[in-house]
Amino acid sequence: MTARVPTRVSRLYEVMDLMLDSVGDPLSLDGLAASASYSSFHFDRIFRELTGFSAVEYQRKRRLRRAAHLLRHEPDVAVGRIAQDCGFPCNAAFAKAFKQQFGMSARRWRDGGWRAYMDAQVGRESDVSFFVAEPSNLEAILAPYCPPEPGSIAARIAVRLLPAVNLRYQRFFGQSGAALSIACNSFICERERQGLPPGSPWYGVFDEDPGFTGEREYCYDFGFDAAAQADIEDRQLGMRVLPAGYYAVLEFRHDWPRFRTMYEDWLERQAVWRLDSTRPHIQKVERPGDGQWQGWLALPVKKR
């Protein structure tokens, strides 16, 4: 197979992934631009067109969301250490930036303020961390969130060692809820017209806790296994590896569960497992011959 030639979009995807992997390291605009083979001026202009933010602002927001994620899921790590690990030079700078982004102090966030923030998200769409496959069937995504019956979701979760997947994907920015569902459905239809067999598995990826991300900042990768469909080439798509490891897996069929239910009914009550913030949330969906969508949600976990 011929070598894959990077395009403007795929190069920017790679730079954004570098920014996520290096969230605690100082990254200059010149360095980011050079890694994408652009001048600083053109890089920042194209980055704004793609994401709606400057590269500097985008990285700042990603650092703050990573900090919010760690404050919730790593309660034994000091606030100052989290600030340092997320690239803030001093506690004062972190405290100011965090309050500007989330409207409260980091300590208040850790003490439960994150829940109030998540519940106040506009339209509650940022909480909808699942993919609705049919745009004509959006009742689930438009319904208000209802906590599960205690133990009902936990009883369906199994911790599994999942293999790595080479994902060829489209990255969606600033879309969530119904808009994101329709966009993903259109992506599936287009790829099936190009020859991807009906019934193929599809993967969605969240690199951050979706409940903490406002609609404008929402970033979602959706695509298919490149190894299973090596004969389909699209230079406009990105390529990434979904890492192998232990995941808490919730299988579903005929229903559309949310990651939030997995947090509240299983993760927050766990004595053995905790979230692994170095790996993404993953969801897999497929539609077999009977036309009914099924799949699983996978939370990355590690032992306490």
Coordinates of N, CA, C and O in Angstrom, one line a residue, residues 18 26 67 91 116 122 145 201 240 249 257 276 279 295 300:
L18 N -0.8 16.3 19.3 CA 0.4 16.7 20.0 C 0.1 17.6 21.2 O 0.7 17.5 22.3
P26 N 5.4 23.4 27.7 CA 5.3 24.7 27.0 C 5.4 24.4 25.5 O 6.3 23.8 25.0
A67 N -7.3 19.7 33.7 CA -7.2 20.0 35.1 C -8.6 19.7 35.8 O -8.6 19.0 36.9
N91 N 0.5 28.6 40.9 CA -0.8 28.4 41.4 C -1.7 29.6 41.2 O -2.9 29.4 40.9
A116 N -22.6 20.6 39.7 CA -23.5 21.8 39.4 C -23.2 22.4 38.0 O -24.1 22.8 37.3
V122 N -25.5 24.4 28.8 CA -26.6 24.9 28.0 C -27.2 23.7 27.2 O -26.5 23.0 26.5
Y145 N -31.9 14.2 31.2 CA -31.1 13.1 31.8 C -31.8 12.6 33.1 O -32.3 13.4 33.9
P201 N -18.3 -1.8 11.9 CA -18.3 -1.1 13.1 C -17.7 0.3 13.0 O -16.9 0.6 12.2
R240 N -5.4 7.9 13.9 CA -4.9 7.8 15.2 C -5.1 6.4 15.8 O -5.8 5.6 15.2
V249 N -16.5 -1.7 30.3 CA -17.3 -1.8 29.0 C -18.8 -2.0 29.4 O -19.1 -2.9 30.1
P257 N -27.2 4.2 26.2 CA -26.7 4.6 27.5 C -25.7 5.8 27.4 O -25.2 6.1 26.3
D276 N -8.6 6.2 34.1 CA -7.2 6.4 33.6 C -7.3 7.6 32.6 O -7.8 7.5 31.5
R279 N -6.0 8.0 28.7 CA -6.6 7.3 27.5 C -8.0 7.9 27.3 O -8.6 8.3 28.2
G295 N -23.8 -2.0 20.4 CA -22.4 -1.6 20.6 C -22.0 -1.6 22.0 O -22.6 -2.2 22.9
P300 N -11.8 4.2 30.1 CA -10.5 3.7 30.4 C -10.2 3.7 31.9 O -10.5 4.7 32.6

